[in-house]
PDB file of C-alpha atoms in Angstrom:
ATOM      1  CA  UNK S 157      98.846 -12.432  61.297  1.00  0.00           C
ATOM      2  CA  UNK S 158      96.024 -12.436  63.659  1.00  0.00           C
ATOM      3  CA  UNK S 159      94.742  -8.816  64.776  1.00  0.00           C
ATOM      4  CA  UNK S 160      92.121  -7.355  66.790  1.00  0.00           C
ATOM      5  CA  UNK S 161      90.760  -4.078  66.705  1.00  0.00           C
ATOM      6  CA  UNK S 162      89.123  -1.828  68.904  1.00  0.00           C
ATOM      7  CA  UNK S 163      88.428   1.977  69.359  1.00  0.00           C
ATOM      8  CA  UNK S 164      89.819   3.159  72.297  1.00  0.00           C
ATOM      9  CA  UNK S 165      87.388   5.551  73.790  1.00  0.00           C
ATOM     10  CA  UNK S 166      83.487   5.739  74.447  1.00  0.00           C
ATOM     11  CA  UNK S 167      82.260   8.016  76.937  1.00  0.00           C
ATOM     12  CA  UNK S 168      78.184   7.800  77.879  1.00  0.00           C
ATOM     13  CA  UNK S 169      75.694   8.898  80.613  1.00  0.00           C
ATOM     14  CA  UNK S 170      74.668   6.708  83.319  1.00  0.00           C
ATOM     15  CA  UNK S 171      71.130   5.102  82.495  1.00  0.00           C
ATOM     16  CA  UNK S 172      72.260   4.489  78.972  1.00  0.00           C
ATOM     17  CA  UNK S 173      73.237   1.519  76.353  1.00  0.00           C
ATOM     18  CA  UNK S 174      77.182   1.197  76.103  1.00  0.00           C
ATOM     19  CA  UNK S 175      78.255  -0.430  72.936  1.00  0.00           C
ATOM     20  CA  UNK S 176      81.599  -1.557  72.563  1.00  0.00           C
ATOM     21  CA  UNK S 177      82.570  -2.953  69.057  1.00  0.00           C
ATOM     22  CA  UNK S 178      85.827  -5.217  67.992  1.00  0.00           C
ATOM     23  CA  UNK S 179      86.950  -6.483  65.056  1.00  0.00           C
ATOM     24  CA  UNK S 180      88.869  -9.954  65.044  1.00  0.00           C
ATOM     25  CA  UNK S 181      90.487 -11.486  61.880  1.00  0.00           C
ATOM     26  CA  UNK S 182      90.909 -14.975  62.806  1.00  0.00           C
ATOM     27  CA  UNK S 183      88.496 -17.117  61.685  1.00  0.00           C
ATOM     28  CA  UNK S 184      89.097 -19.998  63.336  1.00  0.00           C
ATOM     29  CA  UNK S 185      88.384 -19.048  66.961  1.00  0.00           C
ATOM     30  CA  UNK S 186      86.362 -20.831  68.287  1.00  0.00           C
ATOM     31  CA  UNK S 187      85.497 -18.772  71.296  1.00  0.00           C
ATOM     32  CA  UNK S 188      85.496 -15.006  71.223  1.00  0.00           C
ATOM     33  CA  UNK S 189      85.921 -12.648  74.831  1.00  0.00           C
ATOM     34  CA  UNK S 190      85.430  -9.809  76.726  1.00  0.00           C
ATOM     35  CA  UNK S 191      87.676  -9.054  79.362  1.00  0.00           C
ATOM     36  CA  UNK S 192      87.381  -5.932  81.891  1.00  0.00           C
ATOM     37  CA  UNK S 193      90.208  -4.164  83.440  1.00  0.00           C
ATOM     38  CA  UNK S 194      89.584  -1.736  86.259  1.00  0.00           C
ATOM     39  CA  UNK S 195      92.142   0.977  86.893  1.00  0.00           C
ATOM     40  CA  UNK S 196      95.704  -0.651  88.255  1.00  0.00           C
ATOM     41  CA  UNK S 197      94.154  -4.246  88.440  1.00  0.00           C
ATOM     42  CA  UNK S 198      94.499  -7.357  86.242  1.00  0.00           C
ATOM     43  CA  UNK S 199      92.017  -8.411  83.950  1.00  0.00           C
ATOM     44  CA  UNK S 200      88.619 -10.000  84.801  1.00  0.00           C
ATOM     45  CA  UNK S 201      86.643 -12.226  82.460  1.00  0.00           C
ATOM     46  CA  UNK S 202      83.376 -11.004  81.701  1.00  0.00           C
ATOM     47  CA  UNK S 203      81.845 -13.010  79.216  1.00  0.00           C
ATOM     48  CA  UNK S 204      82.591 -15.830  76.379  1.00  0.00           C
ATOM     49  CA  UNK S 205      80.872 -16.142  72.900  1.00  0.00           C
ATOM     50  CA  UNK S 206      81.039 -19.390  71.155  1.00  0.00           C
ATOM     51  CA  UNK S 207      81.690 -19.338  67.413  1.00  0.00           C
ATOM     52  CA  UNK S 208      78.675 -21.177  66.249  1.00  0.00           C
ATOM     53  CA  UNK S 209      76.339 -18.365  68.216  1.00  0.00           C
ATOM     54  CA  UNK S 210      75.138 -14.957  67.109  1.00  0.00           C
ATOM     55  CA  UNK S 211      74.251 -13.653  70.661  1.00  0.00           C
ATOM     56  CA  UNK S 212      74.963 -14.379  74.052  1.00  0.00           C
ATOM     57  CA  UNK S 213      72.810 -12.320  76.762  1.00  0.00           C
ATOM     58  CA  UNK S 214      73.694 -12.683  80.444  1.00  0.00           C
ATOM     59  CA  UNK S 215      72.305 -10.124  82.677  1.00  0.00           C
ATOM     60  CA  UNK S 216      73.137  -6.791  81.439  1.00  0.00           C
ATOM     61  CA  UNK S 217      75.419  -7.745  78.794  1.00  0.00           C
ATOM     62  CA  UNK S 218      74.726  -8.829  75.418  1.00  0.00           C
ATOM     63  CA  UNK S 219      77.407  -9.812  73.039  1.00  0.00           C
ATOM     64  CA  UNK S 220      76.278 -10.330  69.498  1.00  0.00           C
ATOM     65  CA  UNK S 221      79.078 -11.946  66.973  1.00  0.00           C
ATOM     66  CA  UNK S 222      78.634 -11.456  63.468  1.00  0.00           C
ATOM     67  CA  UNK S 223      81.089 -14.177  61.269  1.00  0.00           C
ATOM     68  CA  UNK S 224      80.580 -13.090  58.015  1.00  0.00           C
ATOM     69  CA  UNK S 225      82.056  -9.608  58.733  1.00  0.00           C
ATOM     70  CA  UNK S 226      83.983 -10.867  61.960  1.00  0.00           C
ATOM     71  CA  UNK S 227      82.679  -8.198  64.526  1.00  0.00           C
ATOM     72  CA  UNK S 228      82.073  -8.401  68.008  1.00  0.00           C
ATOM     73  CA  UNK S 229      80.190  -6.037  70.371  1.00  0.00           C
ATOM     74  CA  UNK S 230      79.315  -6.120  73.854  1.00  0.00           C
ATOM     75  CA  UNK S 231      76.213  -4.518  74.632  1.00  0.00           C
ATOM     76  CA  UNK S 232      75.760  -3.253  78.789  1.00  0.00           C
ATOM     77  CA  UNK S 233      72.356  -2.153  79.480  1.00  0.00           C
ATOM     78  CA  UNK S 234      71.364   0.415  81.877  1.00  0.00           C
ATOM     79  CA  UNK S 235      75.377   1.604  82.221  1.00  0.00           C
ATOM     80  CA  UNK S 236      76.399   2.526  85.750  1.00  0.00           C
ATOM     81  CA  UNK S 237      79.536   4.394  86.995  1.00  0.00           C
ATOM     82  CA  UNK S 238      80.549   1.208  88.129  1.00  0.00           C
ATOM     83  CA  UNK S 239      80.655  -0.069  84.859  1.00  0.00           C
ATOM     84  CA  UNK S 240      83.374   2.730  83.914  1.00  0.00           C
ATOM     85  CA  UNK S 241      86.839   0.380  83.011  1.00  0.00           C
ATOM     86  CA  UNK S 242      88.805  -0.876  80.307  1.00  0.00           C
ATOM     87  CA  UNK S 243      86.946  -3.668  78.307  1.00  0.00           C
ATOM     88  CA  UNK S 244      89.333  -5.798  76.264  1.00  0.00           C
ATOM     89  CA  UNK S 245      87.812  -8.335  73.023  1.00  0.00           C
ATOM     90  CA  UNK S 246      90.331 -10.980  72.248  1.00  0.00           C
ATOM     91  CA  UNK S 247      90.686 -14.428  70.378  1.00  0.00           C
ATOM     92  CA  UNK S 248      92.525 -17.229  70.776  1.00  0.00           C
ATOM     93  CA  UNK S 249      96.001 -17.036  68.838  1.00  0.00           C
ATOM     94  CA  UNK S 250      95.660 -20.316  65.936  1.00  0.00           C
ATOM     95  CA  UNK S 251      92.784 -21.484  68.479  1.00  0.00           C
ATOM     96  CA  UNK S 252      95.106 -22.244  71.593  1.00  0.00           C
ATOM     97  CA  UNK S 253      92.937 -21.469  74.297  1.00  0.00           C
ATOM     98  CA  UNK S 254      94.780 -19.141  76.493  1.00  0.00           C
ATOM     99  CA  UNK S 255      96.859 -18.240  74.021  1.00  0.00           C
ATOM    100  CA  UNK S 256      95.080 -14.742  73.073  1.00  0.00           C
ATOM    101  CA  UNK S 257      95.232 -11.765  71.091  1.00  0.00           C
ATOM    102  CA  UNK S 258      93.646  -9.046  72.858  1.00  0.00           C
ATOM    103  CA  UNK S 259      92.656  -5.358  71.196  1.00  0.00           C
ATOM    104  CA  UNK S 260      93.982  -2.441  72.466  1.00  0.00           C
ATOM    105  CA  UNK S 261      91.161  -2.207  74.961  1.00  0.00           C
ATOM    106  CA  UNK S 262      88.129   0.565  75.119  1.00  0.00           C
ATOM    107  CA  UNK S 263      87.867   2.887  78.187  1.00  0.00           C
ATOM    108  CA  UNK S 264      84.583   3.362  78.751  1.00  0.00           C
ATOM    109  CA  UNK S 265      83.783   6.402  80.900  1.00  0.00           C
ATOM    110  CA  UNK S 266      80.312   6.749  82.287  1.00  0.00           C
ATOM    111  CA  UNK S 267      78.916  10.263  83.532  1.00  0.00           C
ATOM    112  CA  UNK S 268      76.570  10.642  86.297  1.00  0.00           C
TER     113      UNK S 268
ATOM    114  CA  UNK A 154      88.778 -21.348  95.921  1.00  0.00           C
ATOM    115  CA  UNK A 155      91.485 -20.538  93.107  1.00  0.00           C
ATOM    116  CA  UNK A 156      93.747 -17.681  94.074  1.00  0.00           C
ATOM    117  CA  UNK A 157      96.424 -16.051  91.794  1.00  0.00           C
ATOM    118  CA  UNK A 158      99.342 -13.775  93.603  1.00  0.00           C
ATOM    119  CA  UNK A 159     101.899 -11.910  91.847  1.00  0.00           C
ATOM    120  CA  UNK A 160     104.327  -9.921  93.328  1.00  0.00           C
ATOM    121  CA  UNK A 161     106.033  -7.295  93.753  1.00  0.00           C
ATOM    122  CA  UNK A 162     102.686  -5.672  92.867  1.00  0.00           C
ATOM    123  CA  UNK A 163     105.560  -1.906  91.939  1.00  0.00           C
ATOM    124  CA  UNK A 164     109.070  -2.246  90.522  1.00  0.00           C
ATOM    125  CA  UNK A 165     111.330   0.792  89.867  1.00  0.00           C
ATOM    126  CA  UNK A 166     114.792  -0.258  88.771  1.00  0.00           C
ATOM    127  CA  UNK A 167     117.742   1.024  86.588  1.00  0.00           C
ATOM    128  CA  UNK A 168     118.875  -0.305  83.765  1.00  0.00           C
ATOM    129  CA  UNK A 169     121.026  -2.984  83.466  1.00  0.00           C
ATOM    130  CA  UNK A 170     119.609  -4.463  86.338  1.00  0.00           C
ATOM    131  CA  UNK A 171     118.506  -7.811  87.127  1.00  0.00           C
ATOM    132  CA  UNK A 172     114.654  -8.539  87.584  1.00  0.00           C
ATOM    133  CA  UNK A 173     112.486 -11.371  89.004  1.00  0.00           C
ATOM    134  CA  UNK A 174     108.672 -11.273  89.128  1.00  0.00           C
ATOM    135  CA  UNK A 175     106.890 -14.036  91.454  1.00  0.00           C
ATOM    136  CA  UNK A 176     103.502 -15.385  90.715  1.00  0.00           C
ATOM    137  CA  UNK A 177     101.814 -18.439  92.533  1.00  0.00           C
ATOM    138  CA  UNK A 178      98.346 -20.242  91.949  1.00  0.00           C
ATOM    139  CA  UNK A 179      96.574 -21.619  94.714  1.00  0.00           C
ATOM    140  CA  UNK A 180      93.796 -23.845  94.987  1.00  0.00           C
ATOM    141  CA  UNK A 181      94.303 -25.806  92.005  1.00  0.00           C
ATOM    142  CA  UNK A 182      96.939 -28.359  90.372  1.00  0.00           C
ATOM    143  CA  UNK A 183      98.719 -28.158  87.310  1.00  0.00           C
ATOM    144  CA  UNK A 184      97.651 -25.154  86.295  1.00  0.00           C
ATOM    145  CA  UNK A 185      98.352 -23.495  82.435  1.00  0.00           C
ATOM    146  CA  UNK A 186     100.416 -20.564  83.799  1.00  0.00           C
ATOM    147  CA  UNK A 187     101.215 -17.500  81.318  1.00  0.00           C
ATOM    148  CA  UNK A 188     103.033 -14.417  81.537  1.00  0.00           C
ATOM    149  CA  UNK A 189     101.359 -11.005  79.350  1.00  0.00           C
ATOM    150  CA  UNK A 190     102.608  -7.520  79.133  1.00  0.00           C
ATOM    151  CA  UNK A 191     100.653  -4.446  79.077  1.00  0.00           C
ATOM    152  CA  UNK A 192     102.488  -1.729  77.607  1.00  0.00           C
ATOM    153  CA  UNK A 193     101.637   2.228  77.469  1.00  0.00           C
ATOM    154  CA  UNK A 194      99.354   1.471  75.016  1.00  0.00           C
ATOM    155  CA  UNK A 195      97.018  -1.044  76.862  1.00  0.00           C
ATOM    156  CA  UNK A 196      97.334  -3.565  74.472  1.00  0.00           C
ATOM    157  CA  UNK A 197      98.470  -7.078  76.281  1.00  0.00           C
ATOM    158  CA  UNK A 198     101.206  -8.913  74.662  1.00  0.00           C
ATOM    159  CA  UNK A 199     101.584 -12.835  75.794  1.00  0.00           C
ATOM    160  CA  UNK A 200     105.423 -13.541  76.474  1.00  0.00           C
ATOM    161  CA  UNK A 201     105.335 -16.581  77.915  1.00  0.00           C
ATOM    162  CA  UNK A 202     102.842 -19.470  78.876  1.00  0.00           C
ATOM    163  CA  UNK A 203     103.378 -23.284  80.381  1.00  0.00           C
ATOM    164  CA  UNK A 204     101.793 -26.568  80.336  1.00  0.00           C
ATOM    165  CA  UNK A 205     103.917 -27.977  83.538  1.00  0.00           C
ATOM    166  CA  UNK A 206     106.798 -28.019  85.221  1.00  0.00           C
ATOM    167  CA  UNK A 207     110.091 -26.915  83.354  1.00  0.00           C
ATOM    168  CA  UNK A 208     108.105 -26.598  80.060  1.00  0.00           C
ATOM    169  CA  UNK A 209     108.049 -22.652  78.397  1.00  0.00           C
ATOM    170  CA  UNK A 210     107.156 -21.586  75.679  1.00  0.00           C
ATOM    171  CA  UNK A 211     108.060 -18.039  74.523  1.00  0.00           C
ATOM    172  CA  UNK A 212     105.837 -16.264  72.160  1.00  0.00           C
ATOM    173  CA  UNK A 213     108.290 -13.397  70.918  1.00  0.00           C
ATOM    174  CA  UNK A 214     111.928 -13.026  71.009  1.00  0.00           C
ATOM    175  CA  UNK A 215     113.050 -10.325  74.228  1.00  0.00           C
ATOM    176  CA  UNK A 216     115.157  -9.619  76.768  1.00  0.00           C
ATOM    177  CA  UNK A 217     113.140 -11.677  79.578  1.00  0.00           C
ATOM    178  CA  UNK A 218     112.839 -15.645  80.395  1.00  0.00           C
ATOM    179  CA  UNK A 219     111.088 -17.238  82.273  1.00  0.00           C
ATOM    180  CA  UNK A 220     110.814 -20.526  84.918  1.00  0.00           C
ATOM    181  CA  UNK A 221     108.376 -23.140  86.126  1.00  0.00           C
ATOM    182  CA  UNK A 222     110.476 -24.314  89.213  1.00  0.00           C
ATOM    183  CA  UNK A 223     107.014 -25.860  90.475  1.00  0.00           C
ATOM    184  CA  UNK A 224     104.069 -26.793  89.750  1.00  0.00           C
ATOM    185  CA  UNK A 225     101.657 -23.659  90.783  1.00  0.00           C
ATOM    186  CA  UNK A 226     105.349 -20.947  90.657  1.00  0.00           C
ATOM    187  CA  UNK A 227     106.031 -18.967  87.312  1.00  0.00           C
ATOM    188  CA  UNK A 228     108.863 -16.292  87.544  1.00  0.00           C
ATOM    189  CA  UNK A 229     109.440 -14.144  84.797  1.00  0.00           C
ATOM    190  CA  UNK A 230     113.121 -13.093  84.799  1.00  0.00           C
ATOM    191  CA  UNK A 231     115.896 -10.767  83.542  1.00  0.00           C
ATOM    192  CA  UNK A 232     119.950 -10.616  83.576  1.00  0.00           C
ATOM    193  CA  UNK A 233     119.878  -6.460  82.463  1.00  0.00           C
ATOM    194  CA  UNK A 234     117.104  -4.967  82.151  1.00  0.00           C
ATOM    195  CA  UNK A 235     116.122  -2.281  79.269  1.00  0.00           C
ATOM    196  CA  UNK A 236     114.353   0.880  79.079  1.00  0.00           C
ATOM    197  CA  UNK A 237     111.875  -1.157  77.096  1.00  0.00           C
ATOM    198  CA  UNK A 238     110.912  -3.805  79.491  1.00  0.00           C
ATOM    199  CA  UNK A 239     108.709  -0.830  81.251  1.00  0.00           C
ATOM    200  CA  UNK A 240     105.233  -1.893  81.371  1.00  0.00           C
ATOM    201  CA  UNK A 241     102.456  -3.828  83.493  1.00  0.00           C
ATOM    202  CA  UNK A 242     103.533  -7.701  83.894  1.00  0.00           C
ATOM    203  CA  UNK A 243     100.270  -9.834  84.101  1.00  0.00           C
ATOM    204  CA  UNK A 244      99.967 -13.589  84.887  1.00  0.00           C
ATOM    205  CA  UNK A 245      97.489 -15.712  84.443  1.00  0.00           C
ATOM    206  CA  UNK A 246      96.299 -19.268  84.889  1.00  0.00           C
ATOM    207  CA  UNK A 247      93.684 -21.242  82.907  1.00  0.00           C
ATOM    208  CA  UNK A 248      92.650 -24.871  83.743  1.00  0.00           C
ATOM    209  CA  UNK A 249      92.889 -26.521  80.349  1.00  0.00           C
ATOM    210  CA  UNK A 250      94.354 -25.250  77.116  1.00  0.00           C
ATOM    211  CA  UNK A 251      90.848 -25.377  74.973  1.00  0.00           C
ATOM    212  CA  UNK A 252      89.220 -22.427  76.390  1.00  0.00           C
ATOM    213  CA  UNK A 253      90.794 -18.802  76.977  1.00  0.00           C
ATOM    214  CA  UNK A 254      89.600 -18.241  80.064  1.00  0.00           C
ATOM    215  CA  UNK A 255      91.956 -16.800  82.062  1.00  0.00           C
ATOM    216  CA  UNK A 256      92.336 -16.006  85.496  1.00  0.00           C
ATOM    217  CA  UNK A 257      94.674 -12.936  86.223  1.00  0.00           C
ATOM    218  CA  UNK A 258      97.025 -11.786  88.847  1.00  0.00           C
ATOM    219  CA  UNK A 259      96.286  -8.060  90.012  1.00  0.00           C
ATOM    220  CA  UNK A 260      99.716  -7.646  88.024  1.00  0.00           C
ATOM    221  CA  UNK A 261     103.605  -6.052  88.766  1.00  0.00           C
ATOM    222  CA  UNK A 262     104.319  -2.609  87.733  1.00  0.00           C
ATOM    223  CA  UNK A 263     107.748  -2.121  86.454  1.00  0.00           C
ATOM    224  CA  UNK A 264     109.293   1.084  85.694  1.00  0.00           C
ATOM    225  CA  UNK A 265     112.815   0.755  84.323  1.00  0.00           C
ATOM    226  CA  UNK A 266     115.099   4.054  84.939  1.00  0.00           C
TER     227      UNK A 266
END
């Protein structure tokens, strides 16, 4: 079945690149996501890559999406404590829209 | 502006024990509604999701059901609850089924005694 996988910790200094990596096995999606969770709250989209693309940038994010090898990673430049949360990849389940798989999730932990 | 409220936003109940969780979407019409889990280990699970009124679909068998009484109202339900059924309840709305964007509820913490 479909799976997505994600570690579950990266810690890094404030001023720095964050990478966050996910791997997906469904082929088929057609849209890949990052979600963020901050501590005791729901989840918040971030940002959507469409299948046919091999990088998205928007603002401080960059999500790059390579098929062959089906990884994902969300890039956040210039990482602020603000930043520090729970980002979640996921895929559609079959390619039903809000029907997703999500990975375990990554906490990302940001030091001043 | 769309607006998602679930509630109640904490939960502590014994087993055996019945359980309803509310969640309305304002600000929009006939929403795709869907009910997730996040256990202990932060992975989300979907349980439930609906195209309109009176139509569910559940994703995995369980001990929970759940309702579309109307057309922006999705309760998630239980007769007895387990020890199990501990975790974070999210739901969600998305405007069309071709996209996962989803737009969550702040979510229902239920700890089961």
């Amino acid at each position: 079945g479909e799976d997505v996988e994600q570690s579950l910790f990266l810690s890094v200094r404030e001023g720095d690149s964050s990478v966050i990596n996910c791997t997906y096995t469904d082929s088929s999606s057609t849209y890949l996501y990052w979600y963020k969770q901050e501590p005791g709250a729901g989840l918040q989209l971030l940002t959507y890559i469409f299948s046919n693309m091999d990088m998205k940038q928007d603002q401080r994010l960059t999500v790059l999406l390579n098929k062959k090898d089906k990884h994902l990673s969300l890039r956040i430049a210039d990482t602020q404590t603000g930043d520090s949360a729970i980002y979640f990849c996921a895929e559609s389940i079959n390619n039903q829209g809000g029907k997703l798989i999500f990975g375990q999730g990554t906490e990302l932990s940001v030091k001043p | 502006s769309q607006t998602i409220h679930q509630w109640p936003a904490t939960l502590v109940q014994p087993v055996g024990s019945p359980l309803s969780l509310e969640c309305t979407v304002e600000g929009t019409s006939n929403p795709n509604l869907y009910w997730y889990r996040q256990a202990a280990g932060r992975g989300l699970q979907l349980l439930f999701y609906s195209v309109g009124i009176g139509q569910i679909s559940s994703e995995v068998p369980q001990n929970l059901s759940a309702s579309r009484p109307q057309d922006r109202q999705f309760i998630l339900s239980s007769k007895k609850l387990l020890l199990s059924d501990s975790g974070f309840y999210l739901c969600a709305w998305s405007r069309d089924t071709n996209t996962g964007e989803l737009f969550f509820g702040e979510g229902s913490r239920l700890t089961v005694l």
